[in-house]
């Protein structure tokens, strides 16, 4: 427990986690507000799905925060002090996850409900929160961002350098998983198994007016299955990262 | 008490630490001497379980580092003063360390007071001068009030006042009965600070024992003698089986003899002496002589960069 307390002090005692979390929330809420406010009335009221449009972009920012929480320790050498205090590296790194992952979840919760809240204020008629699919869009952001933070921590532990880890995460989440869908014949089938495509499927898939984008016709799972698959990949990545961290020199 | 047994570490083709065995006992300052790249830092990292040895092990007060429940309360270490987040205040830096080893946050202010950094406790560590960073690192080492302390090159780059402060601190900690293990490539500094010396070169143990014995045994003390009748004295001394070399002062250096022996030889021959002095070899000389080919000193006083993982 003392390791978790230490990680809490670490995360809260520099400014960048506060800033990145704020940026993530502002991007999601701000963009949702802009889109709903500028929605062309000729197209009818803004659909409910708009409140989930920007969750991925906010998640990427929170993932950068999570990755930097690890890579900055390698950058400045404090990871060695951490391992001096807690020589069980699995325990030390899981303590960091025990702080960073809930923070990512809470930030996701704020962003999810905040985005829905401003959309509801601007367009109350189309934004009533009732169906399972609608709740997933709003509350699911917290779960997806928390799992995303696990993946970002694992990548941070494996790569150890801020620039490398951040680039890898951005390219992976924003480019690779989308580009694979462009491969003829097999692309869509492969995409159905990719972790962040599954995260989006959890948030927006499963019918209703919050139906997923057309490229996700070949999803391997339903919404909740997608979340389990996404979380499973995160756990496997973290297990690999912990094994590597235990083997190599700090 | 630190016990190092058969410690070996290989980085690809380089053998950084080669079957190193020694003990560091409590109550005195033990110096860890060797040129840059000799394997001092690597050894210290293995003591703390940061680097994984390829063979051998280290025990601290009888147990491996990782088997101590709260290792920072047993071993306090300063390996690199730059291991701080530059945007975190000195107080917060020590507070997370205190939390990690189960100590109250107030302990951070106590050690800051101890190293004289109370006035800058709230300042970001990145703004600290080298001397202040070094003090902050020492505050971190003292945090858990540990019986074993380890410092890697603590006086590097410090001004004379800082060097004096650290020297006094280390001797004070040893006098309290703690084990104090401090590395340096500055031989003269070790002569002033350390009672015991562990000397390594190219990862191998070269010598281990009292500092005084290391200097004496290695450099072979000599006697400087000046006399108006030096031409008569030299054959007499040589006849007694001692080596003699001319000294720039016009006198002679007698090796392997004591002042008593030279004085008695002069008296027996009725020779007047103007000077009779025991000359101690410097630690540098001793080091060069003992280590011979085991060191990688380069000319001009520049040293190869220390091997790091």
XYZ file of C-alpha atoms in Angstrom:
559
model
C 0.000 0.000 0.000
C 2.907 2.328 0.692
C 3.986 1.879 -2.932
C 0.559 3.108 -4.059
C 0.802 6.095 -1.711
C 4.181 6.950 -3.237
C 2.777 6.761 -6.755
C -0.070 9.054 -5.749
C 2.382 11.692 -4.487
C 4.448 11.301 -7.676
C 1.525 11.725 -10.059
C 0.069 14.685 -8.189
C 3.322 16.557 -7.568
C 4.152 17.555 -11.135
C 1.921 19.687 -13.288
C 1.832 17.715 -16.531
C -0.707 15.042 -15.433
C -3.103 17.823 -14.372
C -2.667 19.609 -17.672
C -3.023 16.536 -19.858
C -6.140 15.430 -17.967
C -7.647 18.897 -18.352
C -6.799 18.951 -22.065
C -8.452 15.543 -22.569
C -11.675 16.707 -20.883
C -11.721 20.064 -22.670
C -11.185 18.487 -26.103
C -14.052 16.052 -25.650
C -16.531 18.472 -24.080
C -15.522 21.409 -26.269
C -15.718 19.572 -29.578
C -19.046 17.985 -28.629
C -20.451 21.396 -27.727
C -19.254 22.906 -31.000
C -20.678 20.094 -33.123
C -24.064 20.057 -31.354
C -24.320 23.862 -31.382
C -23.531 24.129 -35.068
C -25.691 21.152 -36.103
C -27.756 22.034 -39.200
C -31.439 21.966 -38.104
C -32.297 20.855 -41.633
C -30.799 17.452 -40.696
C -33.044 17.198 -37.661
C -31.747 17.398 -34.065
C -28.143 16.322 -33.373
C -28.136 12.532 -32.854
C -27.238 11.094 -29.463
C -24.062 9.500 -30.879
C -22.455 12.946 -31.172
C -21.727 12.921 -27.438
C -19.403 9.952 -28.054
C -17.702 11.180 -31.235
C -14.603 12.567 -29.533
C -13.981 9.966 -26.830
C -11.089 8.429 -28.779
C -9.248 11.735 -29.094
C -9.509 12.424 -25.380
C -8.408 8.873 -24.661
C -5.248 9.388 -26.711
C -4.356 12.397 -24.538
C -4.955 10.418 -21.349
C -2.864 7.570 -22.744
C -0.022 10.028 -23.317
C -0.360 11.064 -19.658
C -0.182 7.412 -18.576
C 2.797 6.605 -20.798
C 4.700 9.676 -19.609
C 4.050 8.690 -15.989
C 6.378 5.754 -16.702
C 8.765 7.136 -19.304
C 9.534 10.289 -17.284
C 10.745 8.005 -14.505
C 13.129 6.320 -16.908
C 14.100 9.688 -18.385
C 15.029 11.193 -15.013
C 16.283 8.014 -13.336
C 13.680 8.067 -10.563
C 12.598 4.570 -11.641
C 15.789 3.358 -9.947
C 14.851 5.137 -6.735
C 11.407 3.559 -7.056
C 12.908 0.082 -7.387
C 15.277 0.841 -4.500
C 12.254 1.523 -2.294
C 10.222 -1.369 -3.725
C 12.578 -4.018 -5.148
C 9.622 -6.169 -6.223
C 9.274 -4.490 -9.604
C 5.933 -6.109 -10.355
C 4.537 -4.585 -7.156
C 6.153 -1.203 -7.867
C 4.767 -0.971 -11.408
C 1.334 -2.314 -10.483
C 1.211 0.349 -7.761
C 1.690 2.930 -10.478
C -1.112 1.332 -12.485
C -3.292 1.359 -9.360
C -3.037 5.152 -9.345
C -2.867 6.035 -13.044
C -5.652 3.708 -14.248
C -8.341 4.999 -11.843
C -7.291 8.574 -12.647
C -7.745 7.818 -16.360
C -11.140 6.292 -15.544
C -12.285 9.295 -13.528
C -11.107 11.694 -16.226
C -12.996 9.566 -18.760
C -16.091 9.691 -16.567
C -15.893 13.479 -16.369
C -15.341 13.743 -20.128
C -18.129 11.277 -20.975
C -20.773 12.836 -18.761
C -19.504 16.330 -19.508
C -19.824 15.825 -23.263
C -23.312 14.380 -22.874
C -24.214 17.173 -20.424
C -23.342 20.032 -22.775
C -25.022 18.232 -25.676
C -28.167 17.863 -23.524
C -28.096 21.541 -22.542
C -27.903 22.582 -26.186
C -30.234 19.967 -27.658
C -32.345 18.461 -24.812
C -34.827 16.642 -27.058
C -32.379 14.246 -28.748
C -30.077 13.707 -25.774
C -32.240 11.857 -23.277
C -30.169 9.121 -21.618
C -32.227 5.933 -21.490
C -31.137 2.890 -23.515
C -28.265 0.537 -22.742
C -26.457 1.749 -25.884
C -26.781 5.379 -24.789
C -25.443 4.623 -21.319
C -22.485 2.844 -22.913
C -21.614 5.967 -24.926
C -21.660 8.172 -21.839
C -20.433 6.010 -18.967
C -18.383 3.626 -21.104
C -15.785 6.319 -21.745
C -14.516 5.794 -18.201
C -13.940 2.069 -18.762
C -12.340 2.529 -22.176
C -9.961 5.237 -20.976
C -8.963 3.149 -17.957
C -8.130 0.172 -20.189
C -6.351 2.494 -22.630
C -4.212 3.712 -19.721
C -3.178 0.106 -18.943
C -2.022 -0.295 -22.560
C -0.184 3.044 -22.440
C 1.569 2.098 -19.180
C 2.641 -1.235 -20.673
C 4.001 0.497 -23.777
C 5.781 3.059 -21.555
C 7.430 0.279 -19.526
C 8.519 -1.556 -22.680
C 9.747 1.448 -24.698
C 11.045 3.563 -21.751
C 11.436 6.701 -23.893
C 8.754 9.375 -24.013
C 9.069 10.218 -27.705
C 9.108 6.586 -28.754
C 6.218 5.512 -26.543
C 4.012 8.490 -27.440
C 4.679 8.145 -31.169
C 3.942 4.450 -31.066
C 0.653 5.010 -29.233
C -0.489 7.819 -31.547
C 0.385 5.910 -34.704
C -1.243 2.747 -33.380
C -4.500 4.279 -32.172
C -5.035 6.988 -34.778
C -3.426 5.494 -37.895
C -2.704 1.795 -38.003
C -6.055 0.505 -36.768
C -7.870 2.722 -39.277
C -5.528 2.021 -42.186
C -5.827 -1.742 -41.846
C -9.500 -1.415 -42.788
C -8.381 -0.177 -46.216
C -6.735 -3.478 -47.090
C -9.014 -5.185 -49.660
C -10.860 -8.429 -48.777
C -9.135 -9.192 -45.395
C -8.831 -5.682 -43.940
C -12.258 -5.485 -42.361
C -11.933 -8.975 -40.887
C -8.579 -8.140 -39.276
C -9.965 -4.860 -38.011
C -12.669 -6.701 -36.106
C -9.960 -8.074 -33.787
C -7.954 -4.871 -33.198
C -8.085 -3.537 -29.631
C -9.056 0.096 -30.208
C -11.578 -0.789 -32.918
C -13.133 -3.042 -30.291
C -13.047 -0.161 -27.797
C -15.011 1.962 -30.252
C -17.376 -0.951 -30.874
C -18.033 -1.137 -27.126
C -18.810 2.580 -27.005
C -20.872 2.961 -30.162
C -21.732 -0.516 -31.492
C -24.836 -2.586 -30.893
C -27.584 -0.839 -32.804
C -29.880 2.035 -31.886
C -29.109 5.468 -33.205
C -25.648 5.030 -31.642
C -24.699 2.342 -34.204
C -21.029 1.874 -35.019
C -19.326 3.219 -38.136
C -19.815 1.184 -41.334
C -16.230 -0.074 -41.385
C -17.080 -2.166 -38.368
C -19.416 -4.510 -40.155
C -17.044 -7.382 -39.453
C -16.807 -7.063 -35.664
C -15.784 -10.272 -33.964
C -17.747 -9.450 -30.799
C -20.788 -7.600 -29.537
C -20.241 -4.444 -27.474
C -19.510 -6.123 -24.130
C -17.495 -8.876 -25.775
C -15.440 -6.120 -27.411
C -14.728 -4.549 -24.018
C -13.590 -7.902 -22.582
C -11.366 -8.490 -25.628
C -9.911 -4.950 -25.343
C -9.236 -5.410 -21.619
C -7.755 -8.859 -22.227
C -5.238 -7.437 -24.702
C -4.326 -4.751 -22.161
C -3.741 -7.353 -19.442
C -1.556 -9.476 -21.729
C 0.508 -6.430 -22.752
C 0.969 -5.439 -19.107
C 2.024 -8.988 -18.201
C 4.659 -8.896 -20.964
C 5.856 -5.460 -19.824
C 6.184 -6.636 -16.196
C 8.103 -9.741 -17.239
C 10.518 -7.630 -19.287
C 10.958 -5.058 -16.493
C 11.790 -7.829 -14.039
C 14.404 -9.356 -16.317
C 16.371 -6.343 -17.432
C 18.645 -3.904 -15.578
C 16.890 -0.834 -14.239
C 27.740 -4.926 6.746
C 27.859 -5.486 2.998
C 29.098 -8.848 1.743
C 29.896 -9.201 -1.939
C 30.562 -12.745 -3.125
C 31.777 -13.783 -6.565
C 29.919 -10.899 -8.166
C 30.134 -10.928 -11.971
C 28.435 -8.729 -14.559
C 28.813 -8.903 -18.301
C 27.573 -6.329 -20.813
C 27.679 -8.106 -24.156
C 31.406 -8.727 -24.700
C 32.637 -6.523 -21.839
C 33.200 -8.021 -18.423
C 32.268 -5.027 -16.245
C 32.621 -6.820 -12.904
C 34.729 -9.950 -12.659
C 34.284 -12.340 -9.727
C 34.413 -9.619 -7.091
C 34.481 -10.661 -3.427
C 34.856 -8.324 -0.435
C 33.170 -7.216 2.775
C 32.417 -3.720 3.976
C 32.246 -3.579 7.749
C 30.406 -1.117 9.965
C 31.985 1.661 11.995
C 34.454 2.960 9.435
C 34.331 4.682 6.082
C 35.280 2.193 3.386
C 36.475 3.662 0.127
C 35.729 1.999 -3.187
C 38.562 3.070 -5.388
C 39.208 2.613 -9.054
C 39.495 4.593 -12.257
C 36.387 5.482 -14.222
C 35.027 2.403 -15.935
C 36.487 0.034 -13.346
C 33.029 -1.276 -12.413
C 32.316 0.703 -9.229
C 28.903 2.000 -10.245
C 27.899 -1.341 -11.718
C 28.840 -3.045 -8.451
C 26.839 -0.533 -6.447
C 23.812 -0.994 -8.689
C 24.041 -4.742 -8.151
C 24.185 -4.198 -4.378
C 20.811 -2.443 -4.731
C 19.379 -5.113 -7.033
C 19.043 -2.579 -9.839
C 21.333 -4.517 -12.165
C 21.062 -8.283 -12.318
C 24.411 -10.031 -11.741
C 25.435 -12.832 -14.086
C 26.974 -14.655 -11.124
C 27.513 -14.172 -7.419
C 25.425 -12.312 -4.887
C 25.387 -9.487 -2.391
C 24.140 -9.709 1.182
C 23.393 -6.723 3.317
C 23.171 -7.452 7.022
C 22.857 -11.111 6.046
C 20.031 -10.770 3.537
C 19.742 -10.019 -0.162
C 18.524 -6.501 -0.924
C 15.148 -7.668 -2.243
C 14.558 -9.768 0.880
C 14.517 -6.707 3.122
C 10.917 -5.704 3.804
C 11.726 -1.973 3.787
C 15.115 -1.885 2.067
C 15.484 1.909 2.259
C 15.484 1.594 6.043
C 18.472 -0.751 5.799
C 20.425 0.742 2.916
C 20.467 4.416 2.035
C 22.147 5.143 -1.261
C 23.072 8.057 -3.442
C 24.148 6.707 -6.810
C 23.346 9.736 -8.950
C 22.211 13.151 -7.736
C 20.481 13.741 -11.075
C 17.898 11.046 -10.362
C 15.134 13.539 -9.541
C 12.214 14.872 -11.531
C 13.235 18.468 -12.338
C 9.672 19.780 -11.968
C 9.053 18.239 -8.574
C 9.959 20.180 -5.436
C 12.661 18.842 -3.147
C 10.097 18.275 -0.401
C 7.702 16.377 -2.667
C 10.599 14.303 -4.015
C 11.473 13.174 -0.504
C 7.817 12.770 0.412
C 7.154 10.186 -2.263
C 10.300 8.343 -1.223
C 9.138 8.465 2.394
C 5.714 7.157 1.382
C 7.306 4.361 -0.637
C 9.172 3.081 2.385
C 6.305 3.605 4.821
C 7.621 6.705 6.587
C 5.545 9.758 7.488
C 5.739 12.766 5.159
C 7.194 14.849 8.013
C 10.403 12.816 7.723
C 11.103 14.687 4.462
C 11.422 17.985 6.332
C 13.625 16.396 8.986
C 16.222 15.221 6.463
C 16.028 18.495 4.526
C 16.920 20.241 7.787
C 19.757 17.753 8.287
C 21.378 18.581 4.938
C 20.632 22.306 5.175
C 18.056 22.544 2.390
C 15.038 23.667 4.462
C 15.049 27.098 2.853
C 14.665 25.649 -0.660
C 12.376 22.727 0.227
C 9.568 24.060 -1.974
C 11.769 24.821 -4.958
C 11.808 22.616 -8.019
C 14.718 20.174 -7.907
C 15.595 21.044 -11.503
C 16.700 24.526 -10.410
C 19.248 23.172 -7.919
C 22.983 23.608 -8.318
C 25.127 20.486 -8.328
C 25.992 20.984 -4.666
C 22.328 21.351 -3.687
C 21.354 18.340 -5.806
C 24.051 16.345 -4.039
C 22.647 17.393 -0.658
C 19.152 16.427 -1.774
C 20.471 13.027 -2.821
C 22.119 12.600 0.562
C 18.855 13.610 2.245
C 17.224 10.776 0.294
C 19.891 8.332 1.443
C 19.391 9.361 5.092
C 15.592 9.248 4.854
C 15.162 5.772 6.326
C 17.864 6.319 9.015
C 19.628 3.254 7.568
C 22.535 1.365 9.181
C 24.176 0.965 5.758
C 25.007 3.902 3.488
C 26.409 3.908 0.004
C 27.554 6.912 -2.020
C 28.801 6.864 -5.608
C 31.303 9.651 -6.321
C 29.611 12.038 -3.858
C 32.218 14.806 -4.114
C 32.350 14.912 -7.905
C 32.121 18.494 -9.092
C 31.658 19.967 -5.607
C 33.394 23.056 -4.302
C 35.880 22.686 -1.415
C 33.242 23.574 1.167
C 30.878 20.923 -0.199
C 33.662 18.358 -0.242
C 34.512 19.100 3.396
C 30.869 18.863 4.390
C 30.435 15.445 2.767
C 33.713 14.154 4.202
C 32.703 15.213 7.727
C 29.209 13.786 7.266
C 30.474 10.396 6.122
C 32.961 10.138 8.967
C 30.227 11.156 11.403
C 27.899 8.457 10.041
C 30.638 5.848 10.378
C 31.374 7.010 13.922
C 27.723 6.315 14.766
C 28.462 2.685 13.912
C 27.020 2.649 10.418
C 28.494 0.929 7.398
C 29.644 3.642 4.995
C 30.735 2.622 1.504
C 31.842 5.433 -0.760
C 33.296 5.249 -4.243
C 35.715 7.621 -5.881
C 38.286 7.812 -8.593
C 39.953 10.643 -6.657
C 42.688 8.840 -4.797
C 43.709 11.815 -2.704
C 40.103 12.230 -1.541
C 39.929 8.607 -0.445
C 43.167 8.977 1.510
C 41.516 11.722 3.550
C 38.112 10.094 3.973
C 38.434 6.331 4.040
C 39.880 4.122 6.729
C 39.530 0.985 4.634
C 39.978 0.665 0.900
C 38.535 -1.720 -1.640
C 40.491 -1.161 -4.836
C 39.305 -2.457 -8.182
C 40.485 -2.145 -11.762
C 38.758 -3.521 -14.847
C 36.136 -5.149 -12.652
C 38.638 -7.172 -10.630
C 39.605 -6.811 -6.978
C 43.117 -5.415 -6.696
C 43.438 -4.890 -2.989
C 41.389 -4.697 0.172
C 42.668 -3.435 3.505
C 43.504 -0.376 5.578
C 44.189 2.744 3.520
C 47.526 3.359 5.251
C 48.732 -0.172 4.512
C 47.689 0.202 0.903
C 49.798 3.315 0.475
C 52.759 1.986 2.401
C 52.776 -1.514 1.017
C 52.364 -0.420 -2.516
C 54.616 2.568 -2.933
C 57.428 1.234 -0.730
C 58.343 4.130 1.452
C 61.743 5.662 0.946
C 64.100 7.854 2.942
C 65.371 11.166 1.660
C 68.831 11.955 2.922
C 70.964 15.067 2.363
C 74.538 15.364 3.450
C 77.645 17.398 2.555
C 79.425 14.039 2.326
C 76.795 12.353 0.186
C 79.473 10.733 -1.989
C 80.757 8.821 1.051
C 77.317 7.948 2.358
C 75.962 6.363 -0.822
C 78.487 3.492 -0.962
C 77.982 2.818 2.745
C 74.224 2.558 2.283
C 74.570 0.420 -0.827
C 76.965 -1.862 1.043
C 74.189 -2.413 3.604
C 71.983 -3.724 0.789
C 69.648 -0.767 0.189
C 68.826 0.744 -3.187
C 69.852 4.361 -3.741
C 68.684 6.800 -6.363
C 69.758 10.425 -6.746
C 67.244 13.069 -5.666
C 66.728 16.381 -7.466
C 67.520 18.180 -4.218
C 71.117 16.983 -4.490
C 70.601 14.338 -1.846
C 69.728 10.669 -2.264
C 66.647 8.513 -1.920
C 67.143 5.250 -0.104
C 64.476 2.667 -0.789
C 63.489 -0.134 1.548
C 65.158 1.445 4.555
C 63.881 3.256 7.634
C 65.222 6.592 8.882
C 66.707 4.737 11.857
C 68.708 2.407 9.623
C 70.071 5.234 7.442
C 70.849 7.370 10.492
C 72.800 4.557 12.146
C 74.765 3.855 8.960
C 75.700 7.550 8.743
C 76.727 7.645 12.397
C 78.866 4.519 11.999
C 80.698 6.171 9.100
C 80.904 9.501 10.951
C 78.987 11.363 8.278
C 77.111 14.616 8.999
C 73.486 14.668 7.843
C 71.514 17.793 6.888
C 68.246 16.008 6.300
C 66.789 12.615 7.039
C 63.118 12.285 6.043
C 60.676 9.429 5.621
C 58.959 9.955 2.276
C 55.478 8.451 1.829
C 54.444 7.603 -1.682
C 51.245 9.270 -2.769
C 48.103 7.217 -3.142
C 48.296 7.846 -6.865
C 51.729 6.286 -7.027
C 50.543 3.370 -4.962
C 47.582 2.893 -7.189
C 49.579 2.993 -10.381
C 52.144 0.584 -9.020
C 49.650 -1.982 -7.731
C 47.177 -1.872 -10.532
C 49.798 -1.895 -13.257
C 48.061 -3.021 -16.401
C 44.666 -3.216 -14.713
C 43.860 0.426 -15.203
C 42.731 2.363 -18.183
C 44.088 5.779 -17.286
C 44.509 7.972 -20.296
C 47.115 10.671 -20.616
C 46.303 14.266 -19.812
C 43.986 13.537 -16.941
C 40.934 12.786 -19.026
C 39.174 9.560 -18.218
C 37.038 7.311 -20.350
C 33.357 7.654 -19.592
C 32.106 5.215 -17.041
C 30.341 2.212 -18.510
C 26.622 2.429 -17.856
C 23.859 0.067 -18.704
